Tab-separated table of N, CA and C in Angstrom:
chain	number	residue	atom	x	y	z
A	236	TYR	N	-27.926	-55.549	37.555
A	236	TYR	CA	-28.523	-54.347	37.007
A	236	TYR	C	-30.022	-54.523	36.988
A	237	ARG	N	-30.690	-53.405	37.072
A	237	ARG	CA	-32.156	-53.428	36.991
A	237	ARG	C	-32.560	-52.479	35.889
A	238	ILE	N	-33.142	-53.020	34.838
A	238	ILE	CA	-33.642	-52.193	33.752
A	238	ILE	C	-35.078	-51.841	34.041
A	239	VAL	N	-35.369	-50.573	34.005
A	239	VAL	CA	-36.714	-50.099	34.289
A	239	VAL	C	-37.425	-49.847	32.947
A	240	ARG	N	-38.484	-50.601	32.695
A	240	ARG	CA	-39.289	-50.401	31.487
A	240	ARG	C	-40.734	-50.309	31.849
A	241	PRO	N	-41.417	-49.339	31.379
A	241	PRO	CA	-40.913	-48.228	30.601
A	241	PRO	C	-40.033	-47.346	31.459
A	242	ALA	N	-39.211	-46.561	30.815
A	242	ALA	CA	-38.300	-45.667	31.551
A	242	ALA	C	-39.097	-44.764	32.484
A	243	ARG	N	-38.546	-44.499	33.632
A	243	ARG	CA	-39.201	-43.629	34.605
A	243	ARG	C	-38.352	-42.400	34.870
A	244	ASP	N	-39.008	-41.305	35.099
A	244	ASP	CA	-38.320	-40.094	35.486
A	244	ASP	C	-38.025	-40.198	36.953
A	245	VAL	N	-36.755	-40.124	37.329
A	245	VAL	CA	-36.384	-40.222	38.742
A	245	VAL	C	-36.387	-38.874	39.434
A	246	GLY	N	-36.739	-37.838	38.686
A	246	GLY	CA	-36.813	-36.511	39.264
A	246	GLY	C	-35.449	-35.807	39.148
A	247	ASP	N	-35.400	-34.656	39.711
A	247	ASP	CA	-34.179	-33.872	39.661
A	247	ASP	C	-33.623	-33.757	41.077
A	248	PHE	N	-32.329	-33.853	41.201
A	248	PHE	CA	-31.721	-33.691	42.509
A	248	PHE	C	-30.300	-33.154	42.327
A	249	PRO	N	-29.787	-32.490	43.350
A	249	PRO	CA	-28.452	-31.908	43.242
A	249	PRO	C	-27.378	-32.978	43.309
A	250	MET	N	-26.268	-32.703	42.620
A	250	MET	CA	-25.108	-33.590	42.645
A	250	MET	C	-23.852	-32.740	42.722
A	251	THR	N	-22.792	-33.318	43.275
A	251	THR	CA	-21.498	-32.636	43.336
A	251	THR	C	-20.470	-33.551	42.713
A	252	GLY	N	-19.736	-33.023	41.759
A	252	GLY	CA	-18.704	-33.787	41.074
A	252	GLY	C	-17.446	-33.894	41.899
A	253	LEU	N	-16.507	-34.720	41.476
A	253	LEU	CA	-15.226	-34.852	42.183
A	253	LEU	C	-14.478	-33.541	42.237
A	254	ASP	N	-14.728	-32.673	41.266
A	254	ASP	CA	-14.071	-31.378	41.253
A	254	ASP	C	-14.744	-30.357	42.153
A	255	GLY	N	-15.819	-30.794	42.835
A	255	GLY	CA	-16.555	-29.921	43.732
A	255	GLY	C	-17.623	-29.085	43.057
A	256	ALA	N	-17.732	-29.182	41.738
A	256	ALA	CA	-18.713	-28.408	40.994
A	256	ALA	C	-20.123	-28.954	41.230
A	257	ALA	N	-21.045	-28.035	41.435
A	257	ALA	CA	-22.451	-28.385	41.647
A	257	ALA	C	-23.098	-28.662	40.295
A	258	SER	N	-24.017	-29.593	40.270
A	258	SER	CA	-24.746	-29.949	39.063
A	258	SER	C	-26.106	-30.473	39.501
A	259	ARG	N	-26.931	-30.824	38.532
A	259	ARG	CA	-28.224	-31.423	38.823
A	259	ARG	C	-28.414	-32.656	37.904
A	260	PHE	N	-29.161	-33.616	38.404
A	260	PHE	CA	-29.362	-34.827	37.639
A	260	PHE	C	-30.107	-34.546	36.328
A	261	SER	N	-30.875	-33.454	36.273
A	261	SER	CA	-31.632	-33.120	35.070
A	261	SER	C	-30.737	-32.915	33.847
A	262	ARG	N	-29.433	-32.704	34.029
A	262	ARG	CA	-28.538	-32.513	32.897
A	262	ARG	C	-28.436	-33.754	32.038
A	263	PHE	N	-28.880	-34.900	32.567
A	263	PHE	CA	-28.863	-36.160	31.793
A	263	PHE	C	-30.188	-36.467	31.127
A	264	ARG	N	-31.152	-35.560	31.233
A	264	ARG	CA	-32.460	-35.803	30.635
A	264	ARG	C	-32.320	-36.178	29.165
A	265	GLY	N	-33.040	-37.204	28.755
A	265	GLY	CA	-33.010	-37.672	27.373
A	265	GLY	C	-31.902	-38.628	27.059
A	266	LYS	N	-31.039	-38.921	28.039
A	266	LYS	CA	-29.940	-39.864	27.831
A	266	LYS	C	-30.228	-41.199	28.505
A	267	LEU	N	-29.567	-42.191	28.018
A	267	LEU	CA	-29.623	-43.499	28.639
A	267	LEU	C	-28.644	-43.465	29.823
A	268	VAL	N	-29.140	-43.623	31.031
A	268	VAL	CA	-28.299	-43.468	32.231
A	268	VAL	C	-28.205	-44.791	32.980
A	269	LEU	N	-26.970	-45.151	33.294
A	269	LEU	CA	-26.720	-46.272	34.192
A	269	LEU	C	-26.136	-45.643	35.471
A	270	MET	N	-26.924	-45.686	36.541
A	270	MET	CA	-26.461	-45.099	37.794
A	270	MET	C	-25.921	-46.219	38.668
A	271	ASN	N	-24.687	-46.053	39.102
A	271	ASN	CA	-24.004	-47.072	39.924
A	271	ASN	C	-23.641	-46.463	41.260
A	272	PHE	N	-24.077	-47.105	42.317
A	272	PHE	CA	-23.739	-46.691	43.669
A	272	PHE	C	-22.554	-47.527	44.139
A	273	TRP	N	-21.522	-46.850	44.648
A	273	TRP	CA	-20.301	-47.543	45.033
A	273	TRP	C	-19.692	-46.894	46.267
A	274	ALA	N	-18.647	-47.536	46.815
A	274	ALA	CA	-17.950	-46.982	48.013
A	274	ALA	C	-16.501	-47.415	47.980
A	275	THR	N	-15.671	-46.617	48.631
A	275	THR	CA	-14.244	-46.917	48.673
A	275	THR	C	-13.960	-48.181	49.455
A	276	TRP	N	-14.833	-48.601	50.352
A	276	TRP	CA	-14.650	-49.796	51.136
A	276	TRP	C	-15.188	-51.045	50.456
A	277	CYS	N	-15.665	-50.909	49.224
A	277	CYS	CA	-16.256	-52.023	48.486
A	277	CYS	C	-15.207	-52.713	47.610
A	278	PRO	N	-14.812	-53.967	47.941
A	278	PRO	CA	-13.773	-54.633	47.170
A	278	PRO	C	-14.166	-54.822	45.707
A	279	ALA	N	-15.413	-55.150	45.430
A	279	ALA	CA	-15.853	-55.393	44.051
A	279	ALA	C	-15.798	-54.126	43.194
A	280	CYS	N	-15.906	-52.973	43.837
A	280	CYS	CA	-15.918	-51.703	43.109
A	280	CYS	C	-14.578	-51.439	42.406
A	281	ARG	N	-13.510	-51.981	42.902
A	281	ARG	CA	-12.200	-51.792	42.265
A	281	ARG	C	-12.175	-52.315	40.841
A	282	GLU	N	-12.926	-53.375	40.602
A	282	GLU	CA	-13.039	-53.932	39.235
A	282	GLU	C	-14.244	-53.340	38.498
A	283	GLU	N	-15.293	-53.103	39.213
A	283	GLU	CA	-16.539	-52.638	38.602
A	283	GLU	C	-16.424	-51.224	37.999
A	284	LEU	N	-15.813	-50.301	38.696
A	284	LEU	CA	-15.729	-48.939	38.199
A	284	LEU	C	-14.962	-48.818	36.890
A	285	PRO	N	-13.768	-49.437	36.765
A	285	PRO	CA	-13.091	-49.385	35.455
A	285	PRO	C	-13.876	-50.070	34.358
A	286	ALA	N	-14.594	-51.149	34.696
A	286	ALA	CA	-15.430	-51.832	33.688
A	286	ALA	C	-16.567	-50.921	33.208
A	287	LEU	N	-17.163	-50.187	34.142
A	287	LEU	CA	-18.235	-49.246	33.747
A	287	LEU	C	-17.694	-48.095	32.921
A	288	ASP	N	-16.469	-47.672	33.225
A	288	ASP	CA	-15.841	-46.639	32.399
A	288	ASP	C	-15.636	-47.122	30.983
A	289	ARG	N	-15.167	-48.349	30.843
A	289	ARG	CA	-14.977	-48.937	29.498
A	289	ARG	C	-16.314	-49.101	28.786
A	290	LEU	N	-17.355	-49.493	29.513
A	290	LEU	CA	-18.691	-49.638	28.920
A	290	LEU	C	-19.184	-48.299	28.386
A	291	GLN	N	-19.038	-47.242	29.179
A	291	GLN	CA	-19.460	-45.924	28.725
A	291	GLN	C	-18.704	-45.513	27.473
A	292	ASN	N	-17.401	-45.725	27.450
A	292	ASN	CA	-16.616	-45.368	26.279
A	292	ASN	C	-17.027	-46.193	25.057
A	293	ALA	N	-17.403	-47.439	25.249
A	293	ALA	CA	-17.813	-48.266	24.152
A	293	ALA	C	-19.208	-47.902	23.617
A	294	MET	N	-20.021	-47.290	24.477
A	294	MET	CA	-21.412	-47.010	24.094
A	294	MET	C	-21.691	-45.507	23.991
A	295	VAL	N	-20.653	-44.731	23.793
A	295	VAL	CA	-20.841	-43.271	23.728
A	295	VAL	C	-21.761	-42.880	22.586
A	296	ARG	N	-21.670	-43.572	21.472
A	296	ARG	CA	-22.547	-43.257	20.325
A	296	ARG	C	-24.007	-43.587	20.575
A	297	GLU	N	-24.252	-44.554	21.452
A	297	GLU	CA	-25.630	-44.902	21.797
A	297	GLU	C	-26.195	-43.956	22.849
A	298	GLY	N	-25.352	-43.068	23.365
A	298	GLY	CA	-25.842	-42.076	24.309
A	298	GLY	C	-25.778	-42.525	25.768
A	299	LEU	N	-25.060	-43.606	26.054
A	299	LEU	CA	-24.986	-44.080	27.440
A	299	LEU	C	-24.169	-43.118	28.278
A	300	GLN	N	-24.697	-42.829	29.454
A	300	GLN	CA	-23.988	-42.009	30.429
A	300	GLN	C	-23.951	-42.791	31.744
A	301	VAL	N	-22.789	-43.175	32.202
A	301	VAL	CA	-22.631	-43.828	33.477
A	301	VAL	C	-22.461	-42.753	34.536
A	302	VAL	N	-23.289	-42.811	35.547
A	302	VAL	CA	-23.209	-41.875	36.675
A	302	VAL	C	-22.826	-42.708	37.901
A	303	ALA	N	-21.596	-42.520	38.359
A	303	ALA	CA	-21.088	-43.270	39.522
A	303	ALA	C	-21.278	-42.397	40.756
A	304	VAL	N	-22.029	-42.921	41.712
A	304	VAL	CA	-22.383	-42.161	42.895
A	304	VAL	C	-21.736	-42.830	44.117
A	305	SER	N	-20.798	-42.116	44.727
A	305	SER	CA	-20.132	-42.636	45.924
A	305	SER	C	-21.080	-42.470	47.110
A	306	VAL	N	-21.175	-43.535	47.898
A	306	VAL	CA	-21.993	-43.503	49.117
A	306	VAL	C	-21.112	-43.237	50.339
A	307	ASP	N	-19.821	-42.956	50.106
A	307	ASP	CA	-18.928	-42.615	51.192
A	307	ASP	C	-19.384	-41.341	51.881
A	308	ARG	N	-19.109	-41.246	53.140
A	308	ARG	CA	-19.444	-40.046	53.908
A	308	ARG	C	-18.151	-39.386	54.361
A	309	GLY	N	-18.192	-38.087	54.418
A	309	GLY	CA	-17.013	-37.386	54.912
A	309	GLY	C	-16.218	-36.718	53.833
A	310	ASP	N	-14.915	-36.798	53.932
A	310	ASP	CA	-13.992	-36.074	53.095
A	310	ASP	C	-13.964	-36.564	51.657
A	311	ARG	N	-14.170	-35.626	50.716
A	311	ARG	CA	-14.169	-35.949	49.281
A	311	ARG	C	-12.801	-36.390	48.794
A	312	ARG	N	-11.727	-35.978	49.475
A	312	ARG	CA	-10.370	-36.319	49.042
A	312	ARG	C	-10.117	-37.822	49.008
A	313	GLY	N	-10.703	-38.546	49.955
A	313	GLY	CA	-10.540	-39.995	49.955
A	313	GLY	C	-11.175	-40.633	48.714
A	314	VAL	N	-12.311	-40.120	48.322
A	314	VAL	CA	-12.996	-40.598	47.103
A	314	VAL	C	-12.161	-40.254	45.894
A	315	GLU	N	-11.612	-39.061	45.837
A	315	GLU	CA	-10.763	-38.640	44.711
A	315	GLU	C	-9.558	-39.560	44.578
A	316	ARG	N	-8.892	-39.881	45.689
A	316	ARG	CA	-7.745	-40.776	45.637
A	316	ARG	C	-8.119	-42.148	45.099
A	317	TYR	N	-9.254	-42.647	45.578
A	317	TYR	CA	-9.724	-43.975	45.160
A	317	TYR	C	-9.994	-44.002	43.653
A	318	VAL	N	-10.616	-42.984	43.147
A	318	VAL	CA	-10.978	-42.924	41.730
A	318	VAL	C	-9.722	-42.856	40.861
A	319	ARG	N	-8.722	-42.100	41.310
A	319	ARG	CA	-7.460	-42.011	40.527
A	319	ARG	C	-6.778	-43.345	40.495
């Protein structure tokens, strides 16, 4: 992990959720964000993603928001299957 101090604004950019809904990164403004880039072909991600989910649940009161960004290209259905 790389902690950026002082915190930097990474700007606003469009995002699409697993449900296909459009969003923007600005919705996390003011929150502590851990952004994780992952892929379905990444063996370590099978353990890392559930661990990050548990971390977010454990730190919900502190305002942590884990944003998992798939770097897979192509069909969203493959990413959905992997996440389930």
